[in-house]
Amino acid sequence: MDYVGRFYLSSLLHMTFYSGFYLIYLRSIDLTDGQIGFLIGLSLVLVALLEVPTGIVADKISKKASVLLSKLLLVPGTLLLYLAHSFTGVLIATLLNSLAVAFLTGAETGWLYELLSRDGREGEYPKVYGRLRSFEMVGGFVGAVGGGFIAHSLGMRSAVLLSAPFALLSALILATVPADTARSGTSYGRHLLESLCFVRNSPEVLWLFLYANLIGLPLTAFTSFMQLYFYGVIASVMAISWISAGYTLISGISWYVDFGEKGRAVICRWSPVLIPSLTLLAGLNGYLGFLTLVLGSLFFAQAFKEWQRRFQRAIPDEKRATIGSFYSLFTATLNGGLNALAGWLYGRVGIVEGLVLLSLGFLLLGAGTALKKDI
C-alpha cells in the first residue's frame, strides 16, 4: 500500500465511537447544561486560538510530527474522558482534544500535498484530498453507528474507551508515511510575520480565502439548521436521525466522486450561483430540501477540491501549515458569525423564510463572481 492508501486507511480508522451521544454522556456524569455549553464554547475558542501557533510549529519542525502528535494527544484525551466523573476531568480532556484538532489543521493537507508534489503527482491532489475526506466521513459514520450499539450493549463508557486504540492505530499507520522535508529556517516571530505579509501581499491568496467562504457559507446556512428544517417537513425524531446519518453518507460519497479537472473547474466557477440557488429552492419548498442536501453536497465537494488545488499551489511549502491555519481561523470566524446571524433571523421570521432571504443575499454576491473567467 502506497502512502496515499495509508492516509486513507488512517482517516477511516479515526473513529470516535461516542460522537453520537457525547452530550448525553456528559449529562450522565452529572454535568449541568451550563457546564456543557461552556465546554462546547471553550473547545471552539481554543481551536481558534491555537490554529496559528500550531501551524507555525508544523512548518518549523515537521508537518508529519504535528499530525502524529495530534493523533497521539487523542489517546490521553479519550482516556481522561472515560475516567472523568466530574467537570474538572472533562475540562482537561477538552483541553487535550482541542489541542489535537489544532495540530492537525493545515498540517495534514500540507504534508500530503508536499509528498505528491515531490513525486510529480500534484495534479492528483484534488481527487486524493476528496477521497481523504470521504474515508474520514465513512469512519465517522461507522463510529457513530457502531458506538450506539456498543453503548446499548456495554454502556457509554465502554464506547468512549474503545475509541482510544483506534486513535493510536491511526497514528501508527501514518508513522510509516514518508516525512515532509520543507522547513522554515526563521524564528517563530519572523515566520509568523513573513506568513502574514505573504497573505496580505498576495491578491490570489486573499481572494481564495474569500472565495472558499462564498461557496461554503450558503450551504452552511442550510446544513447547520437542517435538523430543525426537516423537522418542520417531517415531524419525526426517528426520521430526522436517519436524515442526519444519511447526510454523512451523502457527503462521503460526494467527496469520493470526482468530475475530473474540467468538471471541477466549471462547478467551482459557477458554485457561487449554483449552491445558493439550491438553498433558495429549499426555502421555497420543504421537500426540495432533500434535493438541496444531495446536490449541494456534491457541488460543494467538487468546487472545494478544485479550490484546494489552487490554494495549495499558491502557497510555499515552508509556510503551508501556517497559511492553512490562517484560512481555518478566517473560515471559523465567518461560520460562527453566519450561524449567529442565521439563528437570529430564523428565530424572527422562521427557518424557511430566513433561508430564502439569506439565499437571495448570497446569490447577489455570487452572481458577479461567477462571471469572472477564473477564481
Coordinates of C-alpha atoms in Angstrom, one line a residue:
M1 CA 0.0 0.0 0.0
D2 CA 1.5 3.4 -1.0
Y3 CA 1.5 6.4 1.3
V4 CA -1.8 7.7 -0.2
G5 CA -3.6 4.5 0.7
R6 CA -2.1 4.8 4.2
F7 CA -3.6 8.3 4.6
Y8 CA -7.0 6.9 3.5
L9 CA -6.8 4.0 6.0
S10 CA -5.7 6.3 8.8
S11 CA -8.7 8.5 8.2
L12 CA -11.1 5.6 8.0
L13 CA -9.8 4.2 11.4
H14 CA -10.1 7.6 13.1
M15 CA -13.4 6.5 14.7
T16 CA -14.9 8.4 17.6
F17 CA -17.5 5.9 19.0
Y18 CA -19.0 8.4 21.4
S19 CA -19.7 11.2 18.9
G20 CA -23.4 10.3 18.5
F21 CA -24.1 10.6 22.3
Y22 CA -21.4 12.9 23.6
L23 CA -23.7 15.4 25.2
I24 CA -25.8 12.6 26.8
Y25 CA -22.6 11.1 28.2
L26 CA -21.7 14.4 29.8
R27 CA -25.1 14.6 31.4
S28 CA -24.7 11.0 32.7
I29 CA -21.7 12.2 34.8
D30 CA -23.8 15.0 36.3
L31 CA -22.6 17.9 34.3
T32 CA -25.1 20.7 34.1
D33 CA -26.3 22.2 30.8
G34 CA -24.4 25.4 31.7
Q35 CA -21.2 23.4 32.1
I36 CA -21.8 21.5 28.8
G37 CA -22.4 24.8 27.0
F38 CA -19.2 26.2 28.5
L39 CA -17.1 23.2 27.3
I40 CA -18.5 23.4 23.8
G41 CA -17.7 27.1 23.6
L42 CA -14.3 26.6 25.2
S43 CA -13.4 23.9 22.6
L44 CA -14.2 26.3 19.7
V45 CA -12.3 29.2 21.2
L46 CA -9.3 27.0 22.0
V47 CA -9.1 25.6 18.5
A48 CA -9.3 29.1 17.0
L49 CA -6.6 30.5 19.3
L50 CA -4.3 27.5 18.8
E51 CA -4.7 27.3 15.0
V52 CA -1.9 29.6 14.0
P53 CA 0.7 28.8 16.8
T54 CA 0.4 25.0 16.0
G55 CA 0.6 25.8 12.2
I56 CA 3.9 27.6 12.8
V57 CA 5.2 24.6 14.8
A58 CA 4.3 22.3 11.9
D59 CA 6.2 24.5 9.4
K60 CA 9.2 24.9 11.5
I61 CA 9.6 21.4 12.9
S62 CA 7.6 18.9 10.8
K63 CA 4.1 18.6 9.4
K64 CA 4.3 14.8 9.9
A65 CA 5.3 15.3 13.6
S66 CA 2.4 17.7 14.1
V67 CA -0.1 15.2 12.6
L68 CA 1.2 12.3 14.7
L69 CA 1.1 14.5 17.8
S70 CA -2.5 15.3 17.1
K71 CA -3.4 11.7 16.8
L72 CA -1.5 10.7 19.9
L73 CA -3.0 13.5 22.0
L74 CA -6.4 12.0 21.4
V75 CA -5.4 8.9 23.4
P76 CA -4.9 10.5 26.8
G77 CA -7.8 12.9 26.0
T78 CA -10.1 9.9 25.4
L79 CA -8.9 8.1 28.4
L80 CA -9.4 11.1 30.6
L81 CA -12.9 11.4 29.2
Y82 CA -13.5 7.7 30.0
L83 CA -12.2 8.2 33.6
A84 CA -14.0 11.5 34.2
H85 CA -16.6 11.7 37.0
S86 CA -16.7 15.5 37.3
F87 CA -16.4 18.8 35.3
T88 CA -12.7 19.0 36.0
G89 CA -11.9 15.7 34.3
V90 CA -13.9 16.6 31.2
L91 CA -12.3 20.0 31.2
I92 CA -8.8 18.5 31.0
A93 CA -9.9 16.1 28.3
T94 CA -11.4 19.0 26.3
L95 CA -8.1 20.9 26.5
L96 CA -6.2 17.9 25.1
N97 CA -8.7 17.2 22.4
S98 CA -8.8 20.8 21.3
L99 CA -5.1 20.9 21.1
A100 CA -5.2 17.7 19.0
V101 CA -7.6 19.3 16.5
A102 CA -5.3 22.4 16.2
F103 CA -2.2 20.4 15.5
L104 CA -4.0 18.5 12.7
T105 CA -5.4 21.6 10.9
G106 CA -3.3 22.7 7.9
A107 CA -0.5 20.2 8.7
E108 CA -2.2 17.1 7.3
T109 CA -3.2 18.6 3.9
G110 CA 0.2 20.4 3.7
W111 CA 2.1 17.2 4.3
L112 CA 0.0 15.3 1.7
Y113 CA 0.4 18.0 -0.9
E114 CA 4.2 18.2 -0.4
L115 CA 4.6 14.4 -0.8
L116 CA 2.5 14.4 -4.0
S117 CA 4.4 17.4 -5.4
R118 CA 7.7 15.8 -4.6
D119 CA 6.7 12.8 -6.6
G120 CA 5.4 14.9 -9.5
R121 CA 1.8 13.9 -8.7
E122 CA 0.4 17.3 -7.5
G123 CA -2.2 17.0 -10.3
E124 CA -3.8 14.1 -8.3
Y125 CA -4.2 16.2 -5.2
P126 CA -7.8 17.3 -5.6
K127 CA -9.0 13.7 -6.1
V128 CA -6.8 12.4 -3.3
Y129 CA -8.0 15.2 -1.0
G130 CA -11.6 14.4 -1.7
R131 CA -11.2 10.7 -1.0
L132 CA -9.3 11.5 2.2
R133 CA -12.3 13.5 3.4
S134 CA -14.6 10.7 2.1
F135 CA -12.8 8.0 4.1
E136 CA -12.9 10.3 7.1
M137 CA -16.7 10.7 6.9
V138 CA -17.2 6.9 6.4
G139 CA -15.1 6.3 9.5
G140 CA -17.2 8.9 11.4
F141 CA -20.4 7.3 10.3
V142 CA -19.3 3.8 11.2
G143 CA -18.0 5.2 14.6
A144 CA -21.3 6.9 15.4
V145 CA -23.5 3.9 14.4
G146 CA -21.1 1.3 16.0
G147 CA -20.9 3.5 19.1
G148 CA -24.6 3.4 19.5
F149 CA -24.6 -0.4 19.5
I150 CA -21.6 -0.5 21.9
A151 CA -23.3 1.9 24.3
H152 CA -26.5 -0.1 24.2
S153 CA -24.7 -3.4 24.9
L154 CA -21.8 -2.4 27.1
G155 CA -22.5 1.1 28.3
M156 CA -21.5 4.6 27.1
R157 CA -18.1 4.5 29.0
S158 CA -17.1 1.4 27.0
A159 CA -17.8 3.2 23.8
V160 CA -15.6 6.0 24.9
L161 CA -12.8 3.7 26.0
L162 CA -12.8 1.7 22.7
S163 CA -12.2 5.0 20.8
A164 CA -8.6 5.2 22.2
P165 CA -7.0 2.2 20.4
F166 CA -8.4 3.4 17.1
A167 CA -6.8 6.8 17.5
L168 CA -3.5 5.1 18.3
L169 CA -3.8 2.7 15.3
S170 CA -4.5 5.7 13.1
A171 CA -1.2 7.3 14.3
L172 CA 0.8 4.1 13.9
I173 CA -0.3 3.8 10.2
L174 CA 0.7 7.4 9.5
A175 CA 4.1 6.9 11.2
T176 CA 5.1 4.7 8.3
V177 CA 4.4 7.5 5.7
P178 CA 7.5 9.4 4.4
A179 CA 8.1 12.7 6.2
D180 CA 7.9 16.2 4.7
T181 CA 11.2 17.9 4.2
A182 CA 10.4 21.6 3.7
R183 CA 11.2 23.6 6.8
S184 CA 11.1 27.3 7.8
G185 CA 14.5 28.3 8.9
T186 CA 13.4 31.6 10.5
S187 CA 12.5 32.3 14.1
Y188 CA 8.9 31.8 15.3
G189 CA 8.1 35.5 15.3
R190 CA 9.7 36.2 11.9
H191 CA 8.0 33.2 10.4
L192 CA 4.6 34.5 11.6
L193 CA 5.3 38.0 10.3
E194 CA 6.5 36.6 6.9
S195 CA 3.4 34.5 6.6
L196 CA 1.1 37.4 7.4
C197 CA 2.9 39.6 4.9
F198 CA 2.6 36.8 2.3
V199 CA -1.1 36.6 2.7
R200 CA -1.5 40.4 2.8
N201 CA 0.6 40.9 -0.3
S202 CA -0.9 38.0 -2.3
P203 CA -4.2 39.1 -4.0
E204 CA -4.6 35.5 -5.2
V205 CA -4.5 34.0 -1.7
L206 CA -6.7 36.7 -0.2
W207 CA -9.2 36.1 -3.0
L208 CA -9.1 32.3 -2.4
F209 CA -9.8 32.9 1.3
L210 CA -12.9 34.9 0.4
Y211 CA -14.0 32.6 -2.5
A212 CA -14.0 29.4 -0.3
N213 CA -16.4 31.0 2.0
L214 CA -18.5 32.4 -0.8
I215 CA -19.2 28.8 -1.9
G216 CA -19.4 27.3 1.5
L217 CA -21.4 29.7 3.6
P218 CA -24.8 29.3 1.7
L219 CA -24.7 25.6 2.3
T220 CA -23.7 26.1 6.0
A221 CA -26.8 28.3 6.5
F222 CA -28.8 25.3 5.5
T223 CA -27.0 22.3 6.9
S224 CA -26.3 23.9 10.4
F225 CA -30.0 24.1 11.0
M226 CA -31.2 21.1 8.8
Q227 CA -32.5 19.1 11.7
L228 CA -34.9 21.9 12.6
Y229 CA -35.7 22.5 8.9
F230 CA -36.6 18.8 8.2
Y231 CA -38.5 18.5 11.5
G232 CA -40.8 21.1 10.1
V233 CA -41.3 18.9 7.0
I234 CA -41.4 15.5 8.7
A235 CA -42.3 15.8 12.4
S236 CA -40.4 12.6 13.4
V237 CA -37.3 12.4 15.5
M238 CA -36.5 9.0 14.1
A239 CA -36.8 10.3 10.5
I240 CA -34.5 13.3 11.4
S241 CA -31.9 10.9 12.9
W242 CA -31.9 8.9 9.6
I243 CA -31.6 12.1 7.6
S244 CA -28.6 13.2 9.7
A245 CA -26.9 9.8 9.2
G246 CA -27.8 9.9 5.5
Y247 CA -26.2 13.3 5.2
T248 CA -22.9 11.9 6.4
L249 CA -23.1 9.2 3.8
I250 CA -24.1 11.7 1.1
S251 CA -21.1 13.9 2.0
G252 CA -18.8 10.9 2.0
I253 CA -19.9 9.9 -1.5
S254 CA -19.7 13.4 -2.7
W255 CA -16.1 13.7 -1.7
Y256 CA -15.2 10.4 -3.2
V257 CA -16.8 11.1 -6.6
D258 CA -14.6 13.2 -8.9
F259 CA -15.7 15.0 -12.0
G260 CA -12.2 15.5 -13.4
E261 CA -10.2 18.7 -13.7
K262 CA -12.5 20.3 -16.3
G263 CA -15.7 19.3 -14.4
R264 CA -14.3 20.6 -11.1
A265 CA -13.2 23.9 -12.7
V266 CA -16.7 24.5 -14.2
I267 CA -18.5 23.8 -10.9
C268 CA -16.0 25.8 -8.9
R269 CA -16.6 28.8 -11.2
W270 CA -20.4 28.6 -11.0
S271 CA -20.8 27.4 -7.4
P272 CA -21.4 30.9 -6.0
V273 CA -24.6 30.8 -8.1
L274 CA -25.4 27.0 -8.1
I275 CA -25.3 26.5 -4.3
P276 CA -27.4 29.5 -3.1
S277 CA -29.9 28.6 -5.9
L278 CA -30.3 25.2 -4.3
T279 CA -30.7 26.6 -0.8
L280 CA -33.3 29.1 -2.3
L281 CA -35.2 26.1 -3.6
A282 CA -35.2 24.5 -0.1
G283 CA -36.6 27.8 1.2
L284 CA -39.4 27.8 -1.4
N285 CA -40.5 24.1 -0.9
G286 CA -39.8 21.9 2.1
Y287 CA -39.4 18.7 0.1
L288 CA -36.9 20.3 -2.2
G289 CA -34.6 20.4 0.8
F290 CA -33.7 16.8 0.1
L291 CA -32.5 17.8 -3.4
T292 CA -30.6 20.6 -1.9
L293 CA -28.9 18.3 0.5
V294 CA -27.8 15.9 -2.2
L295 CA -26.8 18.3 -5.0
G296 CA -25.5 20.9 -2.6
S297 CA -23.1 18.4 -1.0
L298 CA -22.0 17.1 -4.5
F299 CA -21.4 20.6 -5.9
F300 CA -19.6 21.9 -2.8
A301 CA -17.2 18.9 -2.7
Q302 CA -16.3 19.3 -6.4
A303 CA -15.8 23.0 -6.0
F304 CA -13.8 22.8 -2.8
K305 CA -11.5 20.1 -4.2
E306 CA -10.6 22.4 -7.1
W307 CA -10.2 25.3 -4.6
Q308 CA -7.8 23.2 -2.6
R309 CA -5.7 22.5 -5.7
R310 CA -5.4 26.2 -6.4
F311 CA -4.9 27.2 -2.8
Q312 CA -2.1 24.6 -2.2
R313 CA -0.4 25.6 -5.4
A314 CA -0.4 29.3 -4.4
I315 CA 1.5 28.9 -1.1
P316 CA 5.1 27.9 -0.5
D317 CA 5.9 24.5 1.2
E318 CA 7.6 26.1 4.2
K319 CA 4.5 28.2 5.0
R320 CA 1.8 25.7 4.0
A321 CA 0.6 24.7 7.5
T322 CA 0.7 28.3 8.9
I323 CA -1.3 29.8 6.0
G324 CA -3.6 26.9 6.1
S325 CA -4.2 27.7 9.8
F326 CA -4.9 31.4 8.9
Y327 CA -7.5 30.2 6.4
S328 CA -9.1 27.8 9.0
L329 CA -9.2 30.7 11.6
F330 CA -10.7 33.0 9.0
T331 CA -13.4 30.5 8.0
A332 CA -14.3 29.5 11.5
T333 CA -14.8 33.2 12.4
L334 CA -17.1 33.7 9.4
N335 CA -19.0 30.5 10.0
G336 CA -19.6 31.4 13.6
G337 CA -20.8 34.9 12.6
L338 CA -23.1 33.4 9.9
N339 CA -24.6 30.8 12.3
A340 CA -25.3 33.5 14.9
L341 CA -26.9 35.7 12.2
A342 CA -28.9 32.8 10.8
G343 CA -30.1 31.7 14.2
W344 CA -31.3 35.2 15.0
L345 CA -33.0 35.5 11.5
Y346 CA -34.7 32.1 11.7
G347 CA -35.9 32.9 15.2
R348 CA -37.5 36.2 13.9
V349 CA -39.1 35.1 10.6
G350 CA -38.8 31.3 10.6
I351 CA -36.3 28.9 9.0
V352 CA -37.9 28.7 5.6
E353 CA -38.4 32.4 5.2
G354 CA -34.9 33.2 6.6
L355 CA -33.3 30.7 4.3
V356 CA -34.9 32.5 1.3
L357 CA -33.6 35.8 2.5
L358 CA -30.0 34.5 3.1
S359 CA -30.0 32.7 -0.3
L360 CA -31.0 35.8 -2.2
G361 CA -28.2 37.7 -0.5
F362 CA -25.6 35.1 -1.4
L363 CA -27.0 34.9 -5.0
L364 CA -26.4 38.7 -5.3
L365 CA -22.9 38.3 -4.0
G366 CA -22.1 35.3 -6.2
A367 CA -23.7 36.4 -9.5
G368 CA -20.8 38.9 -10.4
T369 CA -18.2 36.4 -9.2
A370 CA -19.4 33.6 -11.4
L371 CA -19.0 35.8 -14.5
K372 CA -15.2 36.1 -13.9
K373 CA -13.1 33.9 -16.0
D374 CA -11.2 32.4 -13.1
I375 CA -11.5 32.3 -9.4

